[in-house]
């Protein structure tokens, strides 16, 4: 590995318990510019970013392997965001950020390495906002970030990390659910940041990737399938996976470790798991490290199978890796795989919740209100946190909500609920923390029973982001999504859902608990 790149990754893998998500990932990033990380949904893009940022280390079932060199310094594995070593930075939305005023949120990272008087900070921020195309934020520096528009909140989250000048800044789906002009503003901001840092941008929108990025990586099947200049990739992709992805937005590359009986006839099996992956998942199975990986699979179309990964790649080239070769060997581990049966009663309890035909648009609800399942299940901030309590409760009534799921330490005032014809169920959860797996199972069972009675539910905490997003994502896991895909789905609704590493870790633990229940 040389010193011409900001980040060099070789053989990086990641697993959650017995499920391998990334097998062997190889790539490099230049010292500046924007690189788009592309790939089908649920293939581990967010896992890759969080692993590089050291945010997955808090999950006791998470394991990683491989080599990472950052700013010419080899990093100690596993990567952990404990401040001991510098790591790539991942843009995140925290509940603390939402409670801060805009000025404090913007300068929190920069003032860790720079010292200025308060008036000097305000002047500096105003100049920087003008330079980056968000001059209007200078007029709301004393305003809570919770009251900003979605595009302004995302700009604040990006700028606060960028102003700390990390060598690598990672941004996950920044333009999700934004209209064309707002998306353009953020893409232009990201391109400007790429002039002095290397930006790794995850986006499902190919046009956005083409507009912002100079380089691209295609992640599928637990490895990088293609790496090239963005212009060259869009004109003539070299790999079969790249050609299919450019044409359809997806590609038929199986997740690592997918057993033969789960593959379509025209799909080649993935290569065997590398030794490091086998050693990692051996901790969570009865098999020795040298044996093949075994996973639990749901044999029902209602639930997506959660499978371990097994993909190997060739050694990386400096700068850009070559298209991954598709292996046709390594059938022994898949051939030995025997799927476990599933308890039918469990599947019946997890039938997907269907949207109501007469669902009222979320725009008629209070500020921050969003449907997870239109007309049936929603998330919202504490009624009264922005406008009057009764006004927000009436807005919830307009949307058809009949019952609140209250997650704050203190219960919601019962007299206010009664005045507006509402009721609630209260599960106290500390801010920034998740409930236990047992509490989550109990809560979702209560919610399911209420929905069967015809109730329309709105989950809320204070800001309606961390604890609320965690419960909504857990609902999707309960319906059969992986924790990673559930996180991606809820963050397409609101990019700020699920605020802490502990909350994310709970979702993976909850997923594993469901798999054990179905075994």
XYZ file of C-alpha atoms in Angstrom, residues 46-58 78-83 85-91 168-170:
29
model
C -24.283 1.057 5.204
C -22.480 -1.745 7.027
C -19.300 -0.864 5.137
C -19.549 2.813 6.074
C -20.328 2.120 9.723
C -17.516 -0.425 9.939
C -14.988 2.072 8.579
C -16.266 4.697 11.028
C -15.897 2.250 13.926
C -19.580 2.477 14.827
C -20.362 -1.239 14.643
C -17.923 -2.168 17.403
C -20.560 -1.576 20.098
C -11.405 -4.096 14.860
C -12.103 -0.444 14.161
C -13.754 1.381 17.055
C -14.899 4.987 17.356
C -13.255 5.367 20.768
C -10.944 8.212 19.788
C -7.053 6.283 16.371
C -8.288 8.595 13.629
C -10.955 7.031 11.408
C -13.018 8.122 8.406
C -15.966 10.247 9.499
C -19.586 9.266 8.837
C -22.229 11.991 8.668
C -12.354 10.831 4.304
C -15.952 11.933 4.819
C -18.694 9.330 4.306
